[in-house]
CSV table of C-alpha atoms and ligand atoms in Angstrom, one decimal:
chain,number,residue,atom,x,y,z
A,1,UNK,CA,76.0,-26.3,-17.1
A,2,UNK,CA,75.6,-30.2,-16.8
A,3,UNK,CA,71.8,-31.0,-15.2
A,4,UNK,CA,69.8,-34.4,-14.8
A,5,UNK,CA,66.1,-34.2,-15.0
A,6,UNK,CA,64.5,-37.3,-13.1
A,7,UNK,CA,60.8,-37.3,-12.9
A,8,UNK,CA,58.1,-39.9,-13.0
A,9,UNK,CA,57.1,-41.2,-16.8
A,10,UNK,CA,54.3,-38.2,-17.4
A,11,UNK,CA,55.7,-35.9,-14.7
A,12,UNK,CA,56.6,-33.3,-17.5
A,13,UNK,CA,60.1,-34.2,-17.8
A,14,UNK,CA,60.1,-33.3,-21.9
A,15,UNK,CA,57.9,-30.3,-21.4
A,16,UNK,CA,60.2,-28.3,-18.7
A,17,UNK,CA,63.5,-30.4,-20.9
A,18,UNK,CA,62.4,-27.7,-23.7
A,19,UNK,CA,61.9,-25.0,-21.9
A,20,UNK,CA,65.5,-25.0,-20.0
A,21,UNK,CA,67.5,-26.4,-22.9
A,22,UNK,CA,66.1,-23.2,-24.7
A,23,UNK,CA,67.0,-20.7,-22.0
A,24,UNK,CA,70.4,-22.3,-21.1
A,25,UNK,CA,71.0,-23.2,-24.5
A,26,UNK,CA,72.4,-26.6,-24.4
A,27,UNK,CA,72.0,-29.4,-25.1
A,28,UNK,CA,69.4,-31.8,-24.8
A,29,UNK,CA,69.6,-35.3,-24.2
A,30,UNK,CA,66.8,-37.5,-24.0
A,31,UNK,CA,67.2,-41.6,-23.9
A,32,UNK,CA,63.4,-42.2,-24.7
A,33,UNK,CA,63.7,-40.2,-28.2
A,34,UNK,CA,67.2,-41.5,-29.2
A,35,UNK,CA,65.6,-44.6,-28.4
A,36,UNK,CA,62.0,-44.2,-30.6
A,37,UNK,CA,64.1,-42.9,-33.3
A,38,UNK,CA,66.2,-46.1,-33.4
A,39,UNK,CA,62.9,-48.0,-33.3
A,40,UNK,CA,61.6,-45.9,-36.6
A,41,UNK,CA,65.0,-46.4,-38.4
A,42,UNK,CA,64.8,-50.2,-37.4
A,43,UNK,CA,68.0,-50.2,-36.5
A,44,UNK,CA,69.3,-53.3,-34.2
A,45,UNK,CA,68.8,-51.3,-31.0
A,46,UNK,CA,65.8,-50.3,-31.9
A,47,UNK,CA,65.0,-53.9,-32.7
A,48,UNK,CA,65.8,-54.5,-29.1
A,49,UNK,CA,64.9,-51.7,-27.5
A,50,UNK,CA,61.1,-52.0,-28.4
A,51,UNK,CA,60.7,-55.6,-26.5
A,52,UNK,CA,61.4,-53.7,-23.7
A,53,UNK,CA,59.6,-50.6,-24.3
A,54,UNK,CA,56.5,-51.8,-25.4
A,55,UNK,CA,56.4,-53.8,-21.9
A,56,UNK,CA,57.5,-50.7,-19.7
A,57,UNK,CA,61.1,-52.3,-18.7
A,58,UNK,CA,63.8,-50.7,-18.6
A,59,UNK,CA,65.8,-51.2,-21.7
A,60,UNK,CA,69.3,-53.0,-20.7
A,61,UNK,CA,72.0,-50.6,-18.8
A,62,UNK,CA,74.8,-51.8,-21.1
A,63,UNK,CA,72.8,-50.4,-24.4
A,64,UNK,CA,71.6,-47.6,-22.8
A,65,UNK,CA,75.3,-47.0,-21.2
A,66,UNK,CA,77.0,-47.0,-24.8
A,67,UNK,CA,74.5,-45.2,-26.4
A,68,UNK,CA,75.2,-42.0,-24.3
A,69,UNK,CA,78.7,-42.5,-24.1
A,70,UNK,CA,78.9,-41.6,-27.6
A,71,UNK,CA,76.6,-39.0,-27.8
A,72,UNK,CA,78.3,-37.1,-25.1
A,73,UNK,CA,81.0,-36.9,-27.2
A,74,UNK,CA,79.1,-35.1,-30.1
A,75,UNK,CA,80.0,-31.3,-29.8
A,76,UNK,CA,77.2,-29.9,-28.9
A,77,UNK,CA,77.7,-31.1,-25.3
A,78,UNK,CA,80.6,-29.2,-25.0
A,79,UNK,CA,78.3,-26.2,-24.1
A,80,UNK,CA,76.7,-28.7,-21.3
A,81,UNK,CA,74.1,-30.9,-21.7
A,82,UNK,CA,70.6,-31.8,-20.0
A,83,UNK,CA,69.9,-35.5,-19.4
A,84,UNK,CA,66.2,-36.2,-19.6
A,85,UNK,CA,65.3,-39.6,-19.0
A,86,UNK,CA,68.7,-40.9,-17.8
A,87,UNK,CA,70.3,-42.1,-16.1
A,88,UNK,CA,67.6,-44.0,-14.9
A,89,UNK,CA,69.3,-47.0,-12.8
A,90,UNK,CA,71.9,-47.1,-10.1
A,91,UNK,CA,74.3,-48.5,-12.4
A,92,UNK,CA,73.7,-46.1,-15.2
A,93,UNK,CA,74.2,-43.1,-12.9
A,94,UNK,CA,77.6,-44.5,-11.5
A,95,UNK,CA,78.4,-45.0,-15.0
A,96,UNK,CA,77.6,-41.4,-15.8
A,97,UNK,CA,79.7,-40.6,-12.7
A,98,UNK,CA,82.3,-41.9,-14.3
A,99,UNK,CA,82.1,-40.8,-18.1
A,100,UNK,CA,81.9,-37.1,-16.2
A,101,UNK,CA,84.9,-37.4,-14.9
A,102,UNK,CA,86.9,-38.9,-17.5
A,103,UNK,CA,85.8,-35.7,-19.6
A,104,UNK,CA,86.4,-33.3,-16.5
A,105,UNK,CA,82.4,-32.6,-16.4
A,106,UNK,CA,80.9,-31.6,-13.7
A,107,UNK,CA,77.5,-32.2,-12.5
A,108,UNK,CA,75.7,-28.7,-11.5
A,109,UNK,CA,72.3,-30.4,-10.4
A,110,UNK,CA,69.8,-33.0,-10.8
A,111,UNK,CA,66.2,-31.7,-10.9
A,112,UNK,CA,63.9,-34.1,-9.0
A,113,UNK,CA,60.3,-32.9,-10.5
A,114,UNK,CA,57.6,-34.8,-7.6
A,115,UNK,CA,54.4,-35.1,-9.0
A,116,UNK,CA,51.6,-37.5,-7.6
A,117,UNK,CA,50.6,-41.0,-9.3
A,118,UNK,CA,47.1,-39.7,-9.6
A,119,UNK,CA,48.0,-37.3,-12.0
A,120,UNK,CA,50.6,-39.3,-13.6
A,121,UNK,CA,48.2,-42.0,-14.8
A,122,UNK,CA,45.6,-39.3,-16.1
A,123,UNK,CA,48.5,-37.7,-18.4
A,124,UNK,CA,49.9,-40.8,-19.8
A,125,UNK,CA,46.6,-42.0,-20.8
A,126,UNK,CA,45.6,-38.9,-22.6
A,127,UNK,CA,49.1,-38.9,-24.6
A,128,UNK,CA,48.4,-41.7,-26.6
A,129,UNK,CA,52.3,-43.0,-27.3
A,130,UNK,CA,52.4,-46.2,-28.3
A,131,UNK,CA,53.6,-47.7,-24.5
A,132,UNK,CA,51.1,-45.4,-22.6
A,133,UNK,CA,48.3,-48.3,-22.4
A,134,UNK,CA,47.4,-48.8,-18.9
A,135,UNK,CA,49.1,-51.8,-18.4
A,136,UNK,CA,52.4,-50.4,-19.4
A,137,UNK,CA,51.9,-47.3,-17.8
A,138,UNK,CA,51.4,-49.0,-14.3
A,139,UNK,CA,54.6,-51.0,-15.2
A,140,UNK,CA,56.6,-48.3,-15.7
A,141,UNK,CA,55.4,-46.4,-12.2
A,142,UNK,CA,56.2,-49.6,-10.1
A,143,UNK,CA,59.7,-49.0,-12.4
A,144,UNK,CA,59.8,-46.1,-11.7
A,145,UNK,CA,59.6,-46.5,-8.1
A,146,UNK,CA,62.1,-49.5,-7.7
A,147,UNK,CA,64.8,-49.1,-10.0
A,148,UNK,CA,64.8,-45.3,-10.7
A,149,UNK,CA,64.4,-44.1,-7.6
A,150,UNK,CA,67.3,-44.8,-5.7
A,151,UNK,CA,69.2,-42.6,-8.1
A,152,UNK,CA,67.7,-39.7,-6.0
A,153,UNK,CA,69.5,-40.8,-2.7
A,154,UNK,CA,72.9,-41.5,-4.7
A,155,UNK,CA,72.8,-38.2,-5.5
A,156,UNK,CA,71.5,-36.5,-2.4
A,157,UNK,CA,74.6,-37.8,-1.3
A,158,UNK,CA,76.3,-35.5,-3.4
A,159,UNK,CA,73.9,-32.4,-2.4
A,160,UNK,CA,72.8,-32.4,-5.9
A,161,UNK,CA,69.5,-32.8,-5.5
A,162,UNK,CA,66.7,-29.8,-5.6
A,163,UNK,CA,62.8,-31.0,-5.5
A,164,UNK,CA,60.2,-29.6,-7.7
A,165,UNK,CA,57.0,-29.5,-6.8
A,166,UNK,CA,55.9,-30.5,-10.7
A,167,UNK,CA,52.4,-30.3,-10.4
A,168,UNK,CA,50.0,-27.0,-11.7
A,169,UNK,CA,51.4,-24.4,-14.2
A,170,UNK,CA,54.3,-25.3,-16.2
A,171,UNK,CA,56.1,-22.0,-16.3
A,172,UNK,CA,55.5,-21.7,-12.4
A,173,UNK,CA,57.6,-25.3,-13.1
A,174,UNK,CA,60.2,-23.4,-15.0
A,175,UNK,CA,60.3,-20.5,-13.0
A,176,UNK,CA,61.1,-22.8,-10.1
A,177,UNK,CA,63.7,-24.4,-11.4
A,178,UNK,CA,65.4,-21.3,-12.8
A,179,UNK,CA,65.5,-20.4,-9.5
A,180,UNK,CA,67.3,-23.2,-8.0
A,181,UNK,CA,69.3,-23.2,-11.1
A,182,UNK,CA,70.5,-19.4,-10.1
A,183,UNK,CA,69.2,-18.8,-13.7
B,1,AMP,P1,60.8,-42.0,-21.8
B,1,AMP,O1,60.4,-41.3,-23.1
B,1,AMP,O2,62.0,-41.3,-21.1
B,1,AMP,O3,59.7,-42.2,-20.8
B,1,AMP,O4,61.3,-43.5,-22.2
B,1,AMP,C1,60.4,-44.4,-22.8
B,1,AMP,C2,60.9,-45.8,-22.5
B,1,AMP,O5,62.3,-46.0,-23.1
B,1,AMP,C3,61.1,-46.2,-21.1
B,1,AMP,O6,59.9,-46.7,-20.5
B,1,AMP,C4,62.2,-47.3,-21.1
B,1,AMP,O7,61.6,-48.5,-21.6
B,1,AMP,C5,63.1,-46.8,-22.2
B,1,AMP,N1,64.2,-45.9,-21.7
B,1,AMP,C6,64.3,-44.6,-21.8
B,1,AMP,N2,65.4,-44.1,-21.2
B,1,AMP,C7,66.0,-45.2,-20.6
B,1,AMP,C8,67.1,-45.4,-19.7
B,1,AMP,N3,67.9,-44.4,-19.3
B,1,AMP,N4,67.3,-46.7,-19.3
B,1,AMP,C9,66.5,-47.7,-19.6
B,1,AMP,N5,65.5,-47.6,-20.4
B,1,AMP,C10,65.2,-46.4,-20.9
Protein backbone atom coordinates (compact mmCIF):
# COMPACT_ATOMS: atom_id res chain seq x y z
CA UNK A 1 0.00 0.00 0.00
CA UNK A 2 1.37 3.46 -1.20
CA UNK A 3 -0.21 6.45 1.16
CA UNK A 4 0.61 10.29 1.46
CA UNK A 5 0.13 11.86 4.78
CA UNK A 6 -0.39 15.84 4.34
CA UNK A 7 -1.16 17.65 7.48
CA UNK A 8 -0.22 21.05 8.79
CA UNK A 9 3.57 21.36 10.44
CA UNK A 10 2.34 20.14 14.22
CA UNK A 11 -0.90 18.47 12.96
CA UNK A 12 0.60 15.02 14.18
CA UNK A 13 1.74 13.92 10.92
CA UNK A 14 5.01 11.89 12.65
CA UNK A 15 2.87 10.60 15.50
CA UNK A 16 -0.11 8.75 13.37
CA UNK A 17 3.26 8.18 10.52
CA UNK A 18 4.38 5.67 13.41
CA UNK A 19 1.52 4.24 14.31
CA UNK A 20 0.40 3.10 10.52
CA UNK A 21 3.91 2.28 9.28
CA UNK A 22 3.83 -0.20 12.29
CA UNK A 23 0.46 -1.70 11.53
CA UNK A 24 0.87 -1.82 7.72
CA UNK A 25 4.42 -2.50 8.06
CA UNK A 26 6.02 -0.32 5.49
CA UNK A 27 7.81 1.81 4.96
CA UNK A 28 8.28 5.17 6.23
CA UNK A 29 9.30 8.07 4.47
CA UNK A 30 9.70 11.27 5.98
CA UNK A 31 11.50 14.43 4.02
CA UNK A 32 11.87 16.56 7.37
CA UNK A 33 14.12 13.59 9.04
CA UNK A 34 16.10 12.67 5.90
CA UNK A 35 16.53 16.20 5.82
CA UNK A 36 17.76 16.92 9.73
CA UNK A 37 19.92 13.99 9.42
CA UNK A 38 21.74 15.51 6.37
CA UNK A 39 22.02 18.66 8.46
CA UNK A 40 23.79 16.58 11.46
CA UNK A 41 26.06 14.70 9.06
CA UNK A 42 26.87 18.27 7.39
CA UNK A 43 26.56 16.89 4.35
CA UNK A 44 26.10 19.52 1.26
CA UNK A 45 22.30 19.26 1.35
CA UNK A 46 22.19 19.58 4.61
CA UNK A 47 24.40 22.66 4.16
CA UNK A 48 21.59 23.88 2.10
CA UNK A 49 18.79 22.58 3.38
CA UNK A 50 19.15 24.36 6.78
CA UNK A 51 19.03 28.14 5.15
CA UNK A 52 15.78 27.17 4.28
CA UNK A 53 14.64 25.35 7.26
CA UNK A 54 15.70 27.51 9.85
CA UNK A 55 13.58 30.27 7.93
CA UNK A 56 10.38 27.97 7.45
CA UNK A 57 10.75 27.78 3.42
CA UNK A 58 10.36 25.23 1.68
CA UNK A 59 13.60 23.58 0.84
CA UNK A 60 13.99 23.68 -3.19
CA UNK A 61 11.69 21.07 -5.25
CA UNK A 62 14.66 19.91 -7.40
CA UNK A 63 16.68 18.70 -3.98
CA UNK A 64 13.80 17.51 -2.42
CA UNK A 65 12.73 15.71 -5.92
CA UNK A 66 16.18 13.74 -6.18
CA UNK A 67 16.36 12.96 -2.77
CA UNK A 68 13.19 10.79 -2.84
CA UNK A 69 13.81 9.49 -6.14
CA UNK A 70 16.56 7.52 -4.80
CA UNK A 71 15.19 6.44 -1.73
CA UNK A 72 12.19 5.00 -3.38
CA UNK A 73 14.41 2.77 -4.92
CA UNK A 74 15.80 1.35 -1.57
CA UNK A 75 14.06 -2.07 -0.99
CA UNK A 76 12.21 -1.58 1.64
CA UNK A 77 9.60 0.38 -0.45
CA UNK A 78 8.96 -2.49 -2.39
CA UNK A 79 6.51 -3.51 0.45
CA UNK A 80 4.86 0.20 -0.12
CA UNK A 81 5.81 3.17 1.49
CA UNK A 82 4.18 6.13 3.53
CA UNK A 83 5.23 9.65 2.58
CA UNK A 84 5.19 11.98 5.50
CA UNK A 85 5.95 15.36 4.76
CA UNK A 86 6.05 15.11 0.96
CA UNK A 87 5.23 15.84 -1.47
CA UNK A 88 4.66 19.09 -0.26
CA UNK A 89 4.38 21.44 -3.64
CA UNK A 90 2.45 21.10 -6.76
CA UNK A 91 5.47 20.27 -8.61
CA UNK A 92 6.75 17.77 -6.20
CA UNK A 93 3.46 15.82 -6.28
CA UNK A 94 3.36 15.75 -10.24
CA UNK A 95 6.82 14.62 -9.86
CA UNK A 96 5.79 11.78 -7.59
CA UNK A 97 3.04 11.17 -10.07
CA UNK A 98 5.44 10.43 -12.34
CA UNK A 99 8.19 8.40 -10.41
CA UNK A 100 4.90 6.07 -9.45
CA UNK A 101 4.30 5.32 -12.66
CA UNK A 102 7.55 4.72 -14.01
CA UNK A 103 7.90 1.97 -11.14
CA UNK A 104 4.11 0.72 -11.76
CA UNK A 105 3.12 2.14 -8.09
CA UNK A 106 0.11 3.01 -7.38
CA UNK A 107 -1.22 5.55 -5.07
CA UNK A 108 -3.92 3.88 -2.48
CA UNK A 109 -4.69 7.27 -0.64
CA UNK A 110 -3.57 10.46 0.64
CA UNK A 111 -4.59 11.13 4.31
CA UNK A 112 -5.48 14.85 4.64
CA UNK A 113 -5.28 15.12 8.80
CA UNK A 114 -7.36 18.90 9.38
CA UNK A 115 -6.51 20.24 12.48
CA UNK A 116 -7.10 24.05 13.52
CA UNK A 117 -4.17 26.83 13.58
CA UNK A 118 -5.05 27.40 17.22
CA UNK A 119 -3.85 24.18 18.14
CA UNK A 120 -1.06 24.05 15.65
CA UNK A 121 0.76 27.01 17.07
CA UNK A 122 0.35 25.71 20.80
CA UNK A 123 2.09 22.20 19.70
CA UNK A 124 4.91 23.55 17.79
CA UNK A 125 5.80 25.87 20.57
CA UNK A 126 5.91 23.22 23.18
CA UNK A 127 8.16 20.92 20.87
CA UNK A 128 11.08 22.86 21.04
CA UNK A 129 12.86 21.74 17.49
CA UNK A 130 15.22 23.98 16.53
CA UNK A 131 12.70 25.81 13.63
CA UNK A 132 9.63 25.79 15.99
CA UNK A 133 10.34 29.59 17.19
CA UNK A 134 7.29 31.57 16.65
CA UNK A 135 8.43 33.40 13.83
CA UNK A 136 9.24 30.30 11.91
CA UNK A 137 6.34 28.47 12.93
CA UNK A 138 3.95 31.25 11.54
CA UNK A 139 6.08 31.08 8.29
CA UNK A 140 5.59 27.78 7.80
CA UNK A 141 1.56 27.91 8.33
CA UNK A 142 1.19 30.78 5.76
CA UNK A 143 3.51 27.87 3.70
CA UNK A 144 1.57 25.70 4.51
CA UNK A 145 -1.42 27.30 3.36
CA UNK A 146 -0.07 28.59 -0.15
CA UNK A 147 2.16 26.18 -1.44
CA UNK A 148 1.10 22.95 0.18
CA UNK A 149 -2.21 23.11 -0.01
CA UNK A 150 -3.11 22.91 -3.48
CA UNK A 151 -1.68 19.40 -3.45
CA UNK A 152 -5.05 18.46 -1.77
CA UNK A 153 -7.21 19.58 -4.78
CA UNK A 154 -4.68 17.78 -7.33
CA UNK A 155 -5.39 14.91 -5.72
CA UNK A 156 -9.13 15.19 -4.98
CA UNK A 157 -9.03 15.04 -8.55
CA UNK A 158 -7.98 11.75 -8.39
CA UNK A 159 -10.60 10.70 -5.54
CA UNK A 160 -7.63 10.03 -3.36
CA UNK A 161 -8.29 12.14 -0.82
CA UNK A 162 -10.03 11.06 2.83
CA UNK A 163 -10.14 13.99 5.60
CA UNK A 164 -9.25 13.44 9.16
CA UNK A 165 -10.50 15.19 11.61
CA UNK A 166 -6.81 15.30 13.47
CA UNK A 167 -7.72 16.92 16.49
CA UNK A 168 -8.37 14.97 20.26
CA UNK A 169 -7.14 11.40 20.88
CA UNK A 170 -4.44 10.07 18.73
CA UNK A 171 -5.57 6.49 18.56
CA UNK A 172 -9.30 7.78 17.78
CA UNK A 173 -6.80 9.44 14.90
CA UNK A 174 -5.52 6.00 14.02
CA UNK A 175 -8.59 4.31 14.32
CA UNK A 176 -9.99 6.73 11.80
CA UNK A 177 -7.68 6.30 9.39
CA UNK A 178 -7.63 2.55 9.61
CA UNK A 179 -10.95 2.81 8.72
CA UNK A 180 -10.71 4.68 5.60
CA UNK A 181 -7.66 2.63 4.92
CA UNK A 182 -10.08 -0.68 5.01
CA UNK A 183 -7.40 -1.68 7.56
P1 LIG B 1 8.82 18.58 8.67
O1 LIG B 1 9.60 17.82 9.68
O2 LIG B 1 8.12 17.69 7.67
O3 LIG B 1 7.89 19.59 9.27
O4 LIG B 1 9.89 19.42 7.80
C1 LIG B 1 10.71 20.40 8.39
C2 LIG B 1 11.20 21.37 7.33
O5 LIG B 1 11.95 20.66 6.32
C3 LIG B 1 10.10 22.10 6.57
O6 LIG B 1 9.68 23.26 7.25
C4 LIG B 1 10.81 22.42 5.25
O7 LIG B 1 11.68 23.51 5.41
C5 LIG B 1 11.68 21.19 5.02
N1 LIG B 1 10.96 20.16 4.23
C6 LIG B 1 10.54 18.93 4.66
N2 LIG B 1 9.93 18.26 3.67
C7 LIG B 1 9.96 19.08 2.58
C8 LIG B 1 9.46 18.98 1.25
N3 LIG B 1 8.79 17.89 0.82
N4 LIG B 1 9.68 20.02 0.41
C9 LIG B 1 10.35 21.12 0.81
N5 LIG B 1 10.82 21.29 2.05
C10 LIG B 1 10.63 20.29 2.95
Amino acid sequence: MNIILVGPPGGGKGTQATIIKDKLKIAHISTGDMLREHIKNESDLGKEANEYIKRGDLVPDSLIISMIEERLKDKDCENGVLLDGFPRTLAQAIALDELFSKATKTLNAVINLIVDDEALVKRLLSRGRADDNEETIRNRLVVFKSQTSPIIEHYKKAGKVFDINGSGDIEAISGDIFKVLGQ
